[in-house]
PDB file of C-alpha atoms in Angstrom:
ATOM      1  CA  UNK A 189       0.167  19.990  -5.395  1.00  0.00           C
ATOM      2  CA  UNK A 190       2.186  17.107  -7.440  1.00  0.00           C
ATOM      3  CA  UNK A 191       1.694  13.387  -5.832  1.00  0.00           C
ATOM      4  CA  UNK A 192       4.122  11.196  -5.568  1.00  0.00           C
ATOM      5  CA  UNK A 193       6.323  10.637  -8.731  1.00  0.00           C
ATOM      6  CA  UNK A 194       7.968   7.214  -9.473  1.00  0.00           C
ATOM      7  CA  UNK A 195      10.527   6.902 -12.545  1.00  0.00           C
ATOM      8  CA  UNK A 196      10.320   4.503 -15.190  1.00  0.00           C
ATOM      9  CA  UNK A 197       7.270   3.526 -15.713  1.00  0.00           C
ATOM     10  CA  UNK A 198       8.666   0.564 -16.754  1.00  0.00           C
ATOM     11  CA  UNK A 199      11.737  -1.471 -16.923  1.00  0.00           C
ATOM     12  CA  UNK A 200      12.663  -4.335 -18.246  1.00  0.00           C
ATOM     13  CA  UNK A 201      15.861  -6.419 -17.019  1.00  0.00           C
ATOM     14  CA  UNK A 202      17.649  -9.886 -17.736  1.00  0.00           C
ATOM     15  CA  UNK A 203      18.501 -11.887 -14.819  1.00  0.00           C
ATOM     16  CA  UNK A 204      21.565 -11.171 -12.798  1.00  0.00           C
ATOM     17  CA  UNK A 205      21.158  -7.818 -13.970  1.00  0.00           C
ATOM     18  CA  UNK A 206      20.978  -4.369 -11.396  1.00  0.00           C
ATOM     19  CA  UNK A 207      17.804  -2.190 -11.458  1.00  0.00           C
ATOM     20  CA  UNK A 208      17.639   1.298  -9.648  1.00  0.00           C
ATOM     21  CA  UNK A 209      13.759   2.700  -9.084  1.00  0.00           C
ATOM     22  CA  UNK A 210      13.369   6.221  -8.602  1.00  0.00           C
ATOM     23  CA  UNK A 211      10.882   7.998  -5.995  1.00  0.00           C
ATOM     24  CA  UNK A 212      10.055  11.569  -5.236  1.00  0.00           C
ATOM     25  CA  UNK A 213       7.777  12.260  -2.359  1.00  0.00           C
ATOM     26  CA  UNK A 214       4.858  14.757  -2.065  1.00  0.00           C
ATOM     27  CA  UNK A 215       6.668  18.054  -1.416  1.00  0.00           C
ATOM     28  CA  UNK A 216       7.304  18.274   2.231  1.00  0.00           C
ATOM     29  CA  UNK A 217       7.027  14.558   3.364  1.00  0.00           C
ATOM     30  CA  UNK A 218       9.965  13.217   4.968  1.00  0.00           C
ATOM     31  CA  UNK A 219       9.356   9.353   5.306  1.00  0.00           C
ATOM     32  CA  UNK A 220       9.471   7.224   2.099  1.00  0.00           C
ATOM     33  CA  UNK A 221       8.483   3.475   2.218  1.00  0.00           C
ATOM     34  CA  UNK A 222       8.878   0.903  -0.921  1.00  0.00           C
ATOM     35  CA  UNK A 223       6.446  -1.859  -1.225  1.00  0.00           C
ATOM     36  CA  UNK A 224       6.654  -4.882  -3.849  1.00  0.00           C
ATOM     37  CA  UNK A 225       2.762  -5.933  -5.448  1.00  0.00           C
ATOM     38  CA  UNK A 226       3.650  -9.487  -7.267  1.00  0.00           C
ATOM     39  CA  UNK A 227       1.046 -10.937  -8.613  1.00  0.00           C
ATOM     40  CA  UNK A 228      -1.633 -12.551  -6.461  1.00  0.00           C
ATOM     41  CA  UNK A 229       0.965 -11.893  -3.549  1.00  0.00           C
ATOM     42  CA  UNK A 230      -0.720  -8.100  -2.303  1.00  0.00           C
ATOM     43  CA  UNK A 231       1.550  -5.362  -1.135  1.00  0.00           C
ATOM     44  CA  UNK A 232       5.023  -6.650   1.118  1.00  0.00           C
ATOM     45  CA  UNK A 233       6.567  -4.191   2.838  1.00  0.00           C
ATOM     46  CA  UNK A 234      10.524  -3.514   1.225  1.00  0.00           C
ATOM     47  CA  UNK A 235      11.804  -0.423   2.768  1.00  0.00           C
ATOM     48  CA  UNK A 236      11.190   2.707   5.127  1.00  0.00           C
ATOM     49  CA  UNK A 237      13.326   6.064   4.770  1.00  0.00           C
ATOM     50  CA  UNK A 238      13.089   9.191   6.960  1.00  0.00           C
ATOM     51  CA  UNK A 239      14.926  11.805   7.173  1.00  0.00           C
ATOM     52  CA  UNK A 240      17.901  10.289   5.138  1.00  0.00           C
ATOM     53  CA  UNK A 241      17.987   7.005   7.874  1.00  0.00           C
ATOM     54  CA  UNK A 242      16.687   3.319   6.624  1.00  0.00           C
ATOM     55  CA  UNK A 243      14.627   3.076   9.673  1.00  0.00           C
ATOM     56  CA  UNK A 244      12.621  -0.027   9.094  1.00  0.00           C
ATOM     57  CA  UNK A 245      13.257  -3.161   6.593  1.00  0.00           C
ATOM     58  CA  UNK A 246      10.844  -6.202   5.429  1.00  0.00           C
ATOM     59  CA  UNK A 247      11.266  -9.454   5.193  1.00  0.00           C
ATOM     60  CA  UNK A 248      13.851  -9.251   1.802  1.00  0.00           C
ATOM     61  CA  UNK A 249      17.216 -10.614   1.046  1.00  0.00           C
ATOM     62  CA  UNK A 250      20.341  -8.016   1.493  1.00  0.00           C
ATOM     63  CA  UNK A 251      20.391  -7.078  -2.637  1.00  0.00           C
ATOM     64  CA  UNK A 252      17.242  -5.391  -2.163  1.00  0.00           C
ATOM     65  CA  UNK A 253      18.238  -1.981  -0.754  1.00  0.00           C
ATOM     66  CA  UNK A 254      18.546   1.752  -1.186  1.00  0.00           C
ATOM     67  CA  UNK A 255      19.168   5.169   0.003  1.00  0.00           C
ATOM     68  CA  UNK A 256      17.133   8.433   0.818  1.00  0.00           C
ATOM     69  CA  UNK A 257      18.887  11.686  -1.055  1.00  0.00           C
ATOM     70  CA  UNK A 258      18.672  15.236   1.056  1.00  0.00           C
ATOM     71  CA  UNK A 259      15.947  16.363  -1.266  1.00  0.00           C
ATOM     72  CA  UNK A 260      13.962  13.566   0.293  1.00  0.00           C
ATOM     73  CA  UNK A 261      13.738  11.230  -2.704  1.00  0.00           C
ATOM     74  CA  UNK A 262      14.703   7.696  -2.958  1.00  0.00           C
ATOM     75  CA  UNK A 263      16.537   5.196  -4.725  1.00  0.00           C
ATOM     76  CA  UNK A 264      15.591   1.398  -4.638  1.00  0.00           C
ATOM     77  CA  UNK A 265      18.367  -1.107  -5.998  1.00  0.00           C
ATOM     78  CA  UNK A 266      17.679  -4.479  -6.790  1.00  0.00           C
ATOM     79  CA  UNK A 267      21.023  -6.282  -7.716  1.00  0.00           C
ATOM     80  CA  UNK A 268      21.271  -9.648  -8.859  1.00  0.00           C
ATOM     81  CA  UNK A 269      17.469 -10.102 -10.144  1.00  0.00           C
ATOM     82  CA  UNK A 270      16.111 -12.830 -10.500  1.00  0.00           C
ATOM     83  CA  UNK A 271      12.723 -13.938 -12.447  1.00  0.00           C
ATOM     84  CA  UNK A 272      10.789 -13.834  -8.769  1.00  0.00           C
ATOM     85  CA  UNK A 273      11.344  -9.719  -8.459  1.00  0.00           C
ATOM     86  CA  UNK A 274       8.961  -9.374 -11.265  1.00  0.00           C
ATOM     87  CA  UNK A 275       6.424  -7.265  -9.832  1.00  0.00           C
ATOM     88  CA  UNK A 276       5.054  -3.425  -9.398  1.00  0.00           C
ATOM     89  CA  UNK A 277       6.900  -1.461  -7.146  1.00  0.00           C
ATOM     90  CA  UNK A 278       4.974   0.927  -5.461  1.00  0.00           C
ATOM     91  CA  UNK A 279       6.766   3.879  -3.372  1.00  0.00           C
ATOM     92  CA  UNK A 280       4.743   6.021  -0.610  1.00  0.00           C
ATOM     93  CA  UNK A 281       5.337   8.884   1.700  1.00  0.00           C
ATOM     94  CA  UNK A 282       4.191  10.603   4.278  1.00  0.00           C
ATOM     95  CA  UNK A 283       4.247  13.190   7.468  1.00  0.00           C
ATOM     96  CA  UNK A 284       5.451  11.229  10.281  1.00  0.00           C
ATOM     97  CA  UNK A 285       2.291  11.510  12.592  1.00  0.00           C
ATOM     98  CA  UNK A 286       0.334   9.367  14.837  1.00  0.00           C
ATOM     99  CA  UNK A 287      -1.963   7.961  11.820  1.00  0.00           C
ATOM    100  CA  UNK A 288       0.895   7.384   9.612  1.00  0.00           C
ATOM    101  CA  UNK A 289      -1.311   8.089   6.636  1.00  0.00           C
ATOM    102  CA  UNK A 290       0.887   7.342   3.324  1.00  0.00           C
ATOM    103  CA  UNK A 291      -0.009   8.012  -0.131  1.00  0.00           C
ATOM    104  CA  UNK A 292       1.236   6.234  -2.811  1.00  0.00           C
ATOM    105  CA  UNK A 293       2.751   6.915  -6.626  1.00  0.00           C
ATOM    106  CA  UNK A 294       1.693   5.216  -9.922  1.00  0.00           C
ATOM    107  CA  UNK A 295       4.798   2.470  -9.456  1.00  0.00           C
ATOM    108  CA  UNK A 296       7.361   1.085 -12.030  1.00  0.00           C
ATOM    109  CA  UNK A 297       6.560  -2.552 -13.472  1.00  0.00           C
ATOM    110  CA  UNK A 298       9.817  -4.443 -13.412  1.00  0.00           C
ATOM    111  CA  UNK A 299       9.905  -6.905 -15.460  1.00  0.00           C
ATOM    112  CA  UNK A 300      12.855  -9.872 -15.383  1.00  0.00           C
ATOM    113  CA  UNK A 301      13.663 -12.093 -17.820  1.00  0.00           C
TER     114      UNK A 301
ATOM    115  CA  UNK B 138       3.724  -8.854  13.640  1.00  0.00           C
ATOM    116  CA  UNK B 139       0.826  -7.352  12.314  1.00  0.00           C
ATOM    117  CA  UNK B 140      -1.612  -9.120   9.679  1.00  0.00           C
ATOM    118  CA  UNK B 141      -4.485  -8.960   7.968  1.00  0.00           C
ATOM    119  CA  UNK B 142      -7.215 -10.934   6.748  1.00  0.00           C
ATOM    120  CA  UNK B 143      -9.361 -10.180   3.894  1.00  0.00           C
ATOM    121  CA  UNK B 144     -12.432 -11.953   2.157  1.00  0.00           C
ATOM    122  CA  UNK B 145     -11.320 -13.683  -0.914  1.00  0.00           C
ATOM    123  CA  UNK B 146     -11.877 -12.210  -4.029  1.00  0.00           C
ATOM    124  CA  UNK B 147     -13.382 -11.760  -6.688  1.00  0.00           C
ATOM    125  CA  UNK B 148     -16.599 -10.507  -5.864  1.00  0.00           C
ATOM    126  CA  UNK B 149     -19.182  -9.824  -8.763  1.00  0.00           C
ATOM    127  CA  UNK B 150     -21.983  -7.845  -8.315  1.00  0.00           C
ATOM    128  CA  UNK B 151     -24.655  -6.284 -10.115  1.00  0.00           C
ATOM    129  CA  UNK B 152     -24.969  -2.330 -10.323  1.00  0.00           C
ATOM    130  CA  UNK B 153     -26.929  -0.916  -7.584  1.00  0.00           C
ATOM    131  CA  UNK B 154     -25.965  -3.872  -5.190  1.00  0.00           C
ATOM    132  CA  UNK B 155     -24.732  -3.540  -1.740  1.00  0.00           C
ATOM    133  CA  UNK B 156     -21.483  -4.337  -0.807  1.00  0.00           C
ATOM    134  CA  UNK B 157     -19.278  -5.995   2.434  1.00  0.00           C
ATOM    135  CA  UNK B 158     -15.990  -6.592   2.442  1.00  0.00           C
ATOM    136  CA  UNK B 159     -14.509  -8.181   5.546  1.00  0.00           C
ATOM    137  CA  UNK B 160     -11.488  -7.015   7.338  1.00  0.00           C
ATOM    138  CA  UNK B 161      -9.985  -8.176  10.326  1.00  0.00           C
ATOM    139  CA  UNK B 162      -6.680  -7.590  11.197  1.00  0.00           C
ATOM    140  CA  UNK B 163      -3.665  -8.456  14.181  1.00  0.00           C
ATOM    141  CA  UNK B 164      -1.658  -5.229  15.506  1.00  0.00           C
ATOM    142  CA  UNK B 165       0.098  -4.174  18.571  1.00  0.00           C
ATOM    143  CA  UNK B 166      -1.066  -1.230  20.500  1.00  0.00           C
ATOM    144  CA  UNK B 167      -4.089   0.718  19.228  1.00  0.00           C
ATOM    145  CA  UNK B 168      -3.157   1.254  15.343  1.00  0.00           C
ATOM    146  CA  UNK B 169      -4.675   3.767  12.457  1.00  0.00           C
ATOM    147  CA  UNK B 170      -7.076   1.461  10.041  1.00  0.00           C
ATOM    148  CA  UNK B 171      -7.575   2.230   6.292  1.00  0.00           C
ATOM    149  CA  UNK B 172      -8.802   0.856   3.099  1.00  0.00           C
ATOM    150  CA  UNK B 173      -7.036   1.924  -0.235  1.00  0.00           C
ATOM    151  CA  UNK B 174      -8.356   1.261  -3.770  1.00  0.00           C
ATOM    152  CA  UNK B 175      -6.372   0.357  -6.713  1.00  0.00           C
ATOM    153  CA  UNK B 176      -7.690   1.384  -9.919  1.00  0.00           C
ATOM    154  CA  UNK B 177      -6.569  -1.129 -13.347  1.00  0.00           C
ATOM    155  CA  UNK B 178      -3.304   0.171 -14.078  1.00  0.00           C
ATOM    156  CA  UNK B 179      -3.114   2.395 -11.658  1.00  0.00           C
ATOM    157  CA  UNK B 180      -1.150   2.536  -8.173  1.00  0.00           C
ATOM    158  CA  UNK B 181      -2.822   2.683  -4.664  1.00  0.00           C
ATOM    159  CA  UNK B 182      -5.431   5.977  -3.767  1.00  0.00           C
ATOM    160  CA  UNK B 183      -6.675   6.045   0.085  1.00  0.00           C
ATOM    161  CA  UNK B 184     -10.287   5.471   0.245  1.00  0.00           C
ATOM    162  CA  UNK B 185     -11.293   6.220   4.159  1.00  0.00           C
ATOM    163  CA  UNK B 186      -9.641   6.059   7.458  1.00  0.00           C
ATOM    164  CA  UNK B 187     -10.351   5.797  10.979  1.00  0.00           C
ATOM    165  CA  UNK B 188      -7.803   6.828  13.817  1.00  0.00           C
ATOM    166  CA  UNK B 189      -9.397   4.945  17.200  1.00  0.00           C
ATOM    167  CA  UNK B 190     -11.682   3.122  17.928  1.00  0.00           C
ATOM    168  CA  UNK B 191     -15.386   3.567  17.089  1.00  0.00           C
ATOM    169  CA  UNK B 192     -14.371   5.923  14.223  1.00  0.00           C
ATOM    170  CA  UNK B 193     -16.399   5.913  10.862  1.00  0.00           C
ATOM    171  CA  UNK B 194     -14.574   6.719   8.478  1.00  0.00           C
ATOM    172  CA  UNK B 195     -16.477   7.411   4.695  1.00  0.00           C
ATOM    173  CA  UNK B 196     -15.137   8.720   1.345  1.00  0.00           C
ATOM    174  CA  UNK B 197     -17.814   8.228  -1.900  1.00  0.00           C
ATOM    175  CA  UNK B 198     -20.308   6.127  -0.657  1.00  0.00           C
ATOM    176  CA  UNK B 199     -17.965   3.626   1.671  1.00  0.00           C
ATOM    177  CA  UNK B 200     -17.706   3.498   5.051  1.00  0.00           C
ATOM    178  CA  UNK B 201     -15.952   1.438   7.320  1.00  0.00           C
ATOM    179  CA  UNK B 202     -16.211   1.508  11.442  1.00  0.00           C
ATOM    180  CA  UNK B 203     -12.985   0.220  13.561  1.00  0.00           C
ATOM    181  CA  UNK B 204     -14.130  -2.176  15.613  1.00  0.00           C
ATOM    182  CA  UNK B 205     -11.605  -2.870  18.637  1.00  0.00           C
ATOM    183  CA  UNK B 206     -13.293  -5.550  20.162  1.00  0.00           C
ATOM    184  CA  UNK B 207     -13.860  -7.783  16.901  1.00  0.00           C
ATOM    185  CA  UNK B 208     -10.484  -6.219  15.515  1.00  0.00           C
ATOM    186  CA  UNK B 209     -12.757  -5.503  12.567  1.00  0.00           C
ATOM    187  CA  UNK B 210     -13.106  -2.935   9.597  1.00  0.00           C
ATOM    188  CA  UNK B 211     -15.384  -3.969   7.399  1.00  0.00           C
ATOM    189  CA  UNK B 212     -15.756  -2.250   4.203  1.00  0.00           C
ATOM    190  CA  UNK B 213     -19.627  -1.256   3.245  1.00  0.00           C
ATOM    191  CA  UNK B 214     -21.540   0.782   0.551  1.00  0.00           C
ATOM    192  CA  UNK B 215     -24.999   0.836   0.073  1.00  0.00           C
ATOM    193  CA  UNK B 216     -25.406   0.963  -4.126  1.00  0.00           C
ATOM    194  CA  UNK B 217     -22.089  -0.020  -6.112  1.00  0.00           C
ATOM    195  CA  UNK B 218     -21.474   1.139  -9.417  1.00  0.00           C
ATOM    196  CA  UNK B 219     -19.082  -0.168 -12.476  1.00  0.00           C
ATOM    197  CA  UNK B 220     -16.596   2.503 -11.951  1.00  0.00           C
ATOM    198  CA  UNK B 221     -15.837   1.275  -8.473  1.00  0.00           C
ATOM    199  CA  UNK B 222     -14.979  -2.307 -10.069  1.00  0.00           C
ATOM    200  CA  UNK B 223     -11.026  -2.247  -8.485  1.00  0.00           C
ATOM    201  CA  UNK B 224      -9.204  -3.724  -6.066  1.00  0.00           C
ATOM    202  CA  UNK B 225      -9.621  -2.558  -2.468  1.00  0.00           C
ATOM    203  CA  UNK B 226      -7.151  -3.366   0.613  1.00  0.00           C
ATOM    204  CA  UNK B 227      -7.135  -3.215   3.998  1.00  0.00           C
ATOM    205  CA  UNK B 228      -4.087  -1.887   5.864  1.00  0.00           C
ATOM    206  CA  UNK B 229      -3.537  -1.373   9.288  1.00  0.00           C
ATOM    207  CA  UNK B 230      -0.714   0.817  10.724  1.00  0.00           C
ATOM    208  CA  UNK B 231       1.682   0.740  12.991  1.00  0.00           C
ATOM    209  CA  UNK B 232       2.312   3.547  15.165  1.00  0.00           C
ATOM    210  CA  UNK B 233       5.319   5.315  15.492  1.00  0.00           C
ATOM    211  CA  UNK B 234       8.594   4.250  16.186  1.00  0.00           C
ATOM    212  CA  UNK B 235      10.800   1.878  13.744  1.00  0.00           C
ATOM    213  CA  UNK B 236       7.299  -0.847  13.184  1.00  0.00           C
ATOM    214  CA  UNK B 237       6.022   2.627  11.403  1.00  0.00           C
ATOM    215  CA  UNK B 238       4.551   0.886   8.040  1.00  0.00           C
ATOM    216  CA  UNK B 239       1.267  -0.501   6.937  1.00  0.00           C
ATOM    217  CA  UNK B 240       0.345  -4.022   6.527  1.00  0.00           C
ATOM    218  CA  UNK B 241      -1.914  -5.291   3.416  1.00  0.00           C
ATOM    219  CA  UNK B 242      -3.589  -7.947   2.888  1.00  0.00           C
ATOM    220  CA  UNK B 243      -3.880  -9.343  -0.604  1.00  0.00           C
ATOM    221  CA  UNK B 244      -6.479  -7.234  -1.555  1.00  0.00           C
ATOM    222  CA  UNK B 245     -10.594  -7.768  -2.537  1.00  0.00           C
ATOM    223  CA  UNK B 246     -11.167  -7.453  -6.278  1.00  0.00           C
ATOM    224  CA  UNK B 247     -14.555  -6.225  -7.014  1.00  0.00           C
ATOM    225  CA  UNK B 248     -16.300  -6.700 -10.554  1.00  0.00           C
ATOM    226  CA  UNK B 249     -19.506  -4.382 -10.703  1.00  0.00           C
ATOM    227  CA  UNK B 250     -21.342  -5.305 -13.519  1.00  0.00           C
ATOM    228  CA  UNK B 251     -24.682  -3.595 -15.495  1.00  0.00           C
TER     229      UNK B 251
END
C-alpha cells in the first residue's frame, strides 16, 4: 500500500513569491492535515481537510491556505512568503476515528530567500 | 488548548543504555497519546500509541504507559542502539469534532553513540 506522497521535494522561492505544496493521502483516508517543522520550532499545526471541508485552522496568517480536491488530495498555498516560512512541510492523513491516528509523508523543504 | 511538554534535548547515550524521555501533556476530554520518530532526512513514522488510560503501548523495544492522573507518557526502552539516534515527539490528540489534530512538542533528539 503507497504512504502518503508529498510533491516537490523541494522548492525554493524568493520573497513575495506564491508556493503551492502538493499532498496525496494513503488510499482511502479522507482527512488531510498540514503541519509546518521550522527549525528548533517542532511541528505547528497549519491546516485540517476532510471530506473536501477546511474543518480546523492553526494559529497562521490568512495567506497560508488551501483546498482538498475530490480525489482527496490537497493543495497548500503560501502567498506572499516571507524568509520566516522557511521550513519542512509535513502533510498527514488519516481515517476519521476515535484515536485519530495520522501518518505522515516525507514533506517538501521550502526554502525562501 | 492542548500542549505538551517534553525533556529538552539532546540526549547522548552510549549503546546498550537505557532510555526516558518525559512527556506530559494538557488536553481536554480523555485524548489518544502517541510518540512519533523522525528519522535524519526523513518525515514523521508513528512509534506506539495508547487509546485510554492505563494503556501500554510498545513498538521495537519502546514503550510508553498513559498515565491520566500524572497526565504522563513517558517514553522508555531498556537497551538503545545507534540506529534509533532520531528525533522522537510526543503528540497528544484531540478527539473528534473540529479540535481533531495532534499537538507536538518540539521534539527529544537522541544521539546513541558506540
Amino acid at each position: 500500500e503507497a504512504g502518503v506522497t508529498q510533491s516537490p521535494t523541494h522548492l525554493i522561492k524568493t520573497r513575495g513569491q506564491q508556493a503551492t505544496l502538493r499532498c496525496s493521502p494513503i488510499s482511502g483516508h479522507t482527512s488531510v492535515y498540514w503541519y509546518q517543522q521550522a527549525l528548533g520550532l517542532g511541528l505547528q499545526f497549519l491546516l485540517w481537510y476532510d471530506e473536501g471541508e477546511e474543518r480546523n485552522r492553526g494559529n497562521f496568517p490568512p495567506r497560508f491556505s488551501g483546498r482538498q480536491f475530490p480525489n482527496y488530495s490537497s493543495e497548500l498555498n503560501v502567498n506572499a512568503l516571507e524568509l520566516e516560512d522557511s521550513a519542512l512541510y509535513l502533510c498527514a492523513s488519516s481515517l476519521i476515528s476515535r484515536d485519530n491516528e495520522q501518518f505522515f509523508g516525507p514533506g517538501t523543504r521550502l526554502t525562501v530567500l | 488548548g492542548d500542549s505538551v511538554t517534553q525533556m529538552e534535548g539532546p540526549v547522548t547515550l552510549s549503546e546498550e543504555a537505557c532510555l526516558t524521555i518525559n512527556c506530559t501533556y494538557t488536553a481536554t476530554g480523555y485524548p489518544s497519546l502517541f510518540w512519533y520518530v523522525q528519522y535524519p532526512g526523513e518525515g514523521l513514522q508513528l512509534l506506539l500509541k495508547a487509546t485510554k488510560a492505563d494503556d501500554k503501548g510498545s513498538n521495537k523495544g519502546f514503550e510508553a504507559t498513559y498515565r491520566k492522573e500524572t497526565t504522563s507518557f513517558h517514553l522508555e526502552k531498556g537497551s538503545v542502539q545507534v540506529s534509533d539516534s532520531a528525533v522522537y515527539f510526543c503528540a497528544p490528540s484531540s478527539r473528534g469534532g473540529t479540535a481533531s489534530k495532534l499537538t507536538f512538542g518540539t521534539g527529544t533528539r537522541l544521539q546513541v553513540t558506540l
